[in-house]
Amino acid sequence: MSSLSVNSELVFYINGKKIVEKNADPEEMLLAYLRRKGFFATSVFSTSNHTDVTTFLLFYDHLHDRLFKLKMNACLQPICSLHGAAVVTIEGIGSTKTKLHPVQEHIAKAHGSQCWFCTPGMVMSMYTLLRNNPQPTMEDIRETLGGDKQICILMDLIYIFRSMNSNAEHKNLKILFSFF
Amino acid sequence: TLSQPCLHISSIDASVALAMSGVITFISAKDVPGQNRRLWFNNPEELFAEEEVICVGQIIGAIVAETREQAKRAAEQVAITYQDIQPAFFTIEVFEAIEHQSFFDPKRKLERGNVEEGFKKADHILEDELYMGGQEHFYMETQGLIAIPKAEAGEMELYVASQHAAYTQEVVGITLGIDSNKITCHVKRLGGGFGGKVMKIASLSAIAATATYKTGRAVRCVLERGDDMLITSGRSPFLGKYKVGYMNDGTILAADITYYSNGGCTLDESSFIMEKALLHMDNGYKIPNLRGHGLVCKTNLPSYTAFRGFGGPQGLTIIEGVLHEVATRCGLPAHQVRDINMYKDEKCYTHHKQLFSPRDMVQCWNECLEKSDYTHRCLSIEQFNAHNHWKKRGISIVPLKFGIGFSKGFYNQVAALVNIYKDGSVLISHGGTEMGQGINTKAIQIASRILKVPMSSIHIKETCTGNVPNAAPSAASFGTDAVGMAVKNGCEKLMRSLEPLIKKHPQYTWQQLVVEAYCQKISLSATGFFMGPHTSLDWEKSEGNAYYYFTFGACCSEVEIDCLTGDHENIRTDIVMDVGRSINPALDVGQVEGGFVQGIGLYTIEELQ
């Protein structure tokens, strides 16, 4: 990722807060790091590449002068690869303590969850989609949520698709995070 | 894990592993303070393999380390030497187990009428077989637990992902040689259970508890997905060999079906699963002469276990396959043949002589036919198929009769503890487990209705063996039935004792009432209990009321198959399900849909290697 300067400290952001790690473990994955630091809503289904997306990543590529807004598998992302990037977890976009993000609210109201284990992943997938494309089509939504293995609520996805679609098309989402 | 089953363990050497950084200890059979072997309904279950390994994925020992990565690395360094002992067999379709007559006891049989007579009278006889594979639970949250030692008297707290906290408590107690009253299992919620978090989790808990016992430190054990899929296994594959005698109009006079299931290396729940398959072998059909044999094969695979439906789907599938074959051979529409054979009389008896009324099933069937516009769609499908060479469509409608509750009567019981606090808030603790099916939501709804307080004042924190002892597993589609009744019972007890106060002070708010009750020394805590039906089955006589009641439904699906690629698409499905008076329609719809999707997976796209 970005190489602003040669540095022995790992510097990145989680939910807008600057993190400086002096002795970052090169083998440590973001998932383990997040859970260690108390971000418990990010969880793991399996450590292979075709499941679960639970965090949102923002980084600025100096070489190509571009801002990337991506979703990623926290279980496969080494923290050292995140130097200079901003990571957003579900706790960062909304909660019952602060205020629910519209994506969270929609899923809850549409009965879009049963045991809720996969829901953070779905929320972050949708959040990423909306950050990149505020007016997604049904096909975009289907594509985006396809990677999350929600066995029990596959049917409920229909409700969510419909509610997300109305969310995307009729609401004007405010972007809650500013860049560093 | 090793790649070959059926080996004799010669030696275990953990010295290299123990020298690695962060590694605390290695535990195996010899570290178990209580019993390493225990009996489960007269079948031995071993925690750590001591002398012999009988399947791939069997646990021999465990490495305890400071971090997961350190533990993983060290585990690879544990050297175990083996000796080959005997031939291993894995599958029932290769007939290995059947050939070697490797079965578990008991072998079950159910019979009604006279099958031989039926065959004589039939116009045609059909003999064939149908195999259906197993299924992996794939709950989103893998199995895991945390075991925390407490300072005194061997006390231990376990936070477990289990549908049957009481069983985990029991197994940990046996393993450590500690009384149950000192072991507390907590379950807040599960990220999906589907039957997979009942049995194996108890063994995992015992292993973690042994580690805690030995090291005196809290131990966390969470399986990685690959290990979870291997070690905890899934739904048993079934082979059904059948002989059917039927008439030209599709009426089935007699059917003799032998079910073979792959039970894996230990019995686990396989005999109960086979029992349920046999009890559902009639589905919705009044076949007058019916005989079923059930044999659970012992193979060298990780033990197959409970999975949503618990043998019901397997039993139903075979008979539905039979119906379909009969229809094809008669050249009659499948739904017509199903209709002819269906239970219709107001009073019917199942093949295990349980009285029931199929009225609701017939209603579901008719409604499904109507709502799915079955007849018209059949015609348009015929047209489609006539005009399309490489893509073909098909439609099928199937009825359902499914028994609710445990056929092992003693499991049909549950308790709940309802506490009202002086500030008016209510805490409920029940013996069921929340795994996404919404049992907690329904329990709160029930309490709210009876106590006449808003749902926001009622809270369920967790399922805990310290609050409700000896709870049955949350299984058999019975959780809410049982827990709901227990919660109702507890709340009603409280309301009865509060009633005189309510009469005396009708203007009091709930909180004032509660405080007054406290001052009057009226108990604000009650246990509710639900003693469920006395189900049982006499296997010798093939009779007994095996289930509390039956749930009925019907489902119609249209599918398009690509004849060149083999791919298929599910075009439309209509499900009509009788759920009685629903406590929470949103939850119920979610459950029906979720079950349907798991069914699609089971029958069409999932395959265990």
Coordinates of N, CA, C and O in Angstrom, one line a residue, chain A residues 27 32 35 44-47 51 111 113-115 117-118 149-156 159, chain B residues 73 137-138 140-142 189-192 224-225 435-436 586 589-591 593-594 596-598:
Chain A
E27 N 3.1 -11.3 11.1 CA 2.2 -12.4 10.9 C 0.8 -12.2 11.3 O -0.1 -13.0 11.1
A32 N -7.5 -10.7 14.0 CA -6.9 -11.0 15.3 C -6.6 -9.7 16.0 O -6.9 -9.5 17.2
R35 N -9.9 -7.9 17.2 CA -10.5 -8.6 18.3 C -9.7 -8.4 19.6 O -10.2 -8.2 20.7
V44 N -15.1 -14.3 12.4 CA -14.6 -15.1 11.4 C -15.5 -16.4 11.1 O -15.9 -17.0 12.0
F45 N -15.7 -16.7 9.8 CA -16.4 -17.9 9.5 C -15.4 -19.0 9.1 O -15.5 -20.1 9.5
S46 N -14.4 -18.5 8.3 CA -13.4 -19.5 7.9 C -12.2 -18.7 7.4 O -12.4 -17.5 7.1
T47 N -11.1 -19.3 7.3 CA -9.9 -18.5 6.9 C -9.6 -18.7 5.4 O -8.5 -18.7 5.0
T51 N -15.2 -16.4 1.8 CA -16.3 -16.1 2.7 C -16.1 -14.7 3.3 O -15.1 -14.0 3.1
H111 N -36.3 -7.7 9.1 CA -36.1 -9.1 9.6 C -35.0 -9.8 8.8 O -35.1 -11.0 8.5
S113 N -32.2 -10.9 9.6 CA -31.2 -11.7 10.3 C -31.9 -12.7 11.3 O -33.0 -12.4 11.7
Q114 N -31.2 -13.8 11.5 CA -31.7 -14.7 12.5 C -30.7 -14.8 13.7 O -31.0 -14.3 14.7
C115 N -29.6 -15.5 13.5 CA -28.7 -15.5 14.6 C -27.7 -14.3 14.6 O -27.0 -14.1 15.5
F117 N -25.0 -13.7 13.1 CA -23.5 -13.8 13.1 C -22.9 -13.3 11.8 O -21.8 -12.7 11.8
C118 N -23.7 -13.4 10.7 CA -23.1 -12.9 9.4 C -23.5 -11.5 9.2 O -23.0 -10.9 8.2
K149 N -22.1 -15.8 3.3 CA -22.8 -17.1 3.3 C -23.9 -17.0 4.4 O -23.8 -17.5 5.5
Q150 N -25.1 -16.5 4.0 CA -26.2 -16.5 4.9 C -27.1 -17.6 4.6 O -28.0 -17.4 3.8
I151 N -26.9 -18.7 5.2 CA -27.7 -19.9 4.8 C -29.2 -19.7 5.2 O -30.1 -19.9 4.4
C152 N -29.4 -19.2 6.4 CA -30.7 -19.2 6.9 C -31.6 -18.1 6.4 O -32.8 -18.1 6.4
I153 N -30.9 -17.0 5.9 CA -31.7 -15.9 5.5 C -31.6 -15.6 4.1 O -31.9 -14.5 3.6
L154 N -31.2 -16.6 3.3 CA -31.1 -16.3 1.8 C -32.4 -15.8 1.3 O -32.4 -14.9 0.4
M155 N -33.5 -16.3 1.8 CA -34.8 -15.8 1.3 C -35.1 -14.4 1.8 O -35.6 -13.6 1.1
D156 N -34.6 -14.1 3.0 CA -34.8 -12.8 3.6 C -34.1 -11.8 2.8 O -34.3 -10.6 2.9
Y159 N -36.1 -9.5 0.9 CA -36.6 -8.3 1.7 C -35.6 -7.2 1.8 O -35.8 -6.0 1.6
Chain B
R73 N 1.3 -24.1 15.5 CA 2.6 -24.5 15.1 C 3.1 -25.7 15.9 O 3.7 -26.6 15.4
H137 N -23.1 -28.9 8.5 CA -24.0 -27.9 9.2 C -23.7 -26.5 8.7 O -24.5 -25.7 8.5
F138 N -22.4 -26.2 8.6 CA -21.9 -24.9 8.2 C -22.6 -23.8 8.9 O -23.0 -22.8 8.3
M140 N -22.6 -20.4 10.9 CA -21.7 -19.3 10.6 C -20.6 -19.3 11.7 O -19.4 -19.0 11.5
E141 N -21.0 -19.6 12.9 CA -20.0 -19.6 14.0 C -19.6 -21.0 14.3 O -20.4 -21.9 14.5
T142 N -18.3 -21.2 14.2 CA -17.8 -22.6 14.4 C -17.9 -22.9 15.9 O -18.2 -22.1 16.7
R189 N -25.9 -17.1 23.2 CA -26.5 -17.4 21.9 C -25.6 -18.2 21.0 O -24.4 -18.2 21.2
L190 N -26.1 -18.8 20.0 CA -25.3 -19.5 19.0 C -25.4 -18.8 17.6 O -26.4 -18.4 17.3
G191 N -24.3 -18.9 16.9 CA -24.3 -18.4 15.6 C -24.7 -19.5 14.7 O -24.0 -20.0 13.8
G192 N -26.0 -20.0 14.9 CA -26.4 -21.2 14.2 C -26.1 -22.5 14.9 O -25.0 -22.6 15.4
E224 N -11.2 -24.1 13.9 CA -11.2 -23.4 12.6 C -12.2 -24.2 11.7 O -12.5 -25.4 11.9
R225 N -12.6 -23.5 10.7 CA -13.6 -24.1 9.8 C -13.3 -25.5 9.3 O -14.1 -26.4 9.4
M435 N -30.5 -19.7 19.0 CA -29.5 -19.9 18.0 C -29.9 -19.2 16.7 O -29.5 -19.6 15.6
G436 N -30.8 -18.2 16.9 CA -31.3 -17.5 15.7 C -32.7 -17.8 15.4 O -33.3 -17.2 14.5
A586 N -43.1 -13.3 11.7 CA -41.9 -12.9 11.0 C -40.8 -14.0 11.3 O -40.1 -14.4 10.4
V589 N -41.8 -17.3 9.4 CA -41.5 -17.3 8.0 C -40.0 -17.5 7.7 O -39.5 -18.2 6.9
G590 N -39.2 -16.8 8.6 CA -37.7 -16.9 8.4 C -37.3 -18.3 8.6 O -36.4 -18.8 7.9
Q591 N -37.9 -19.0 9.6 CA -37.5 -20.4 9.8 C -37.9 -21.3 8.7 O -37.1 -22.2 8.3
E593 N -38.4 -20.5 5.6 CA -37.5 -20.2 4.4 C -36.1 -20.7 4.6 O -35.5 -21.3 3.7
G594 N -35.6 -20.5 5.8 CA -34.2 -21.0 6.1 C -34.1 -22.5 5.9 O -33.2 -23.1 5.4
F596 N -36.1 -24.4 4.2 CA -36.2 -24.7 2.7 C -34.9 -24.6 2.0 O -34.5 -25.5 1.2
V597 N -34.2 -23.5 2.3 CA -32.9 -23.3 1.6 C -31.9 -24.4 2.0 O -31.1 -24.9 1.2
Q598 N -31.9 -24.8 3.3 CA -31.0 -25.9 3.7 C -31.4 -27.1 3.0 O -30.5 -28.0 2.6

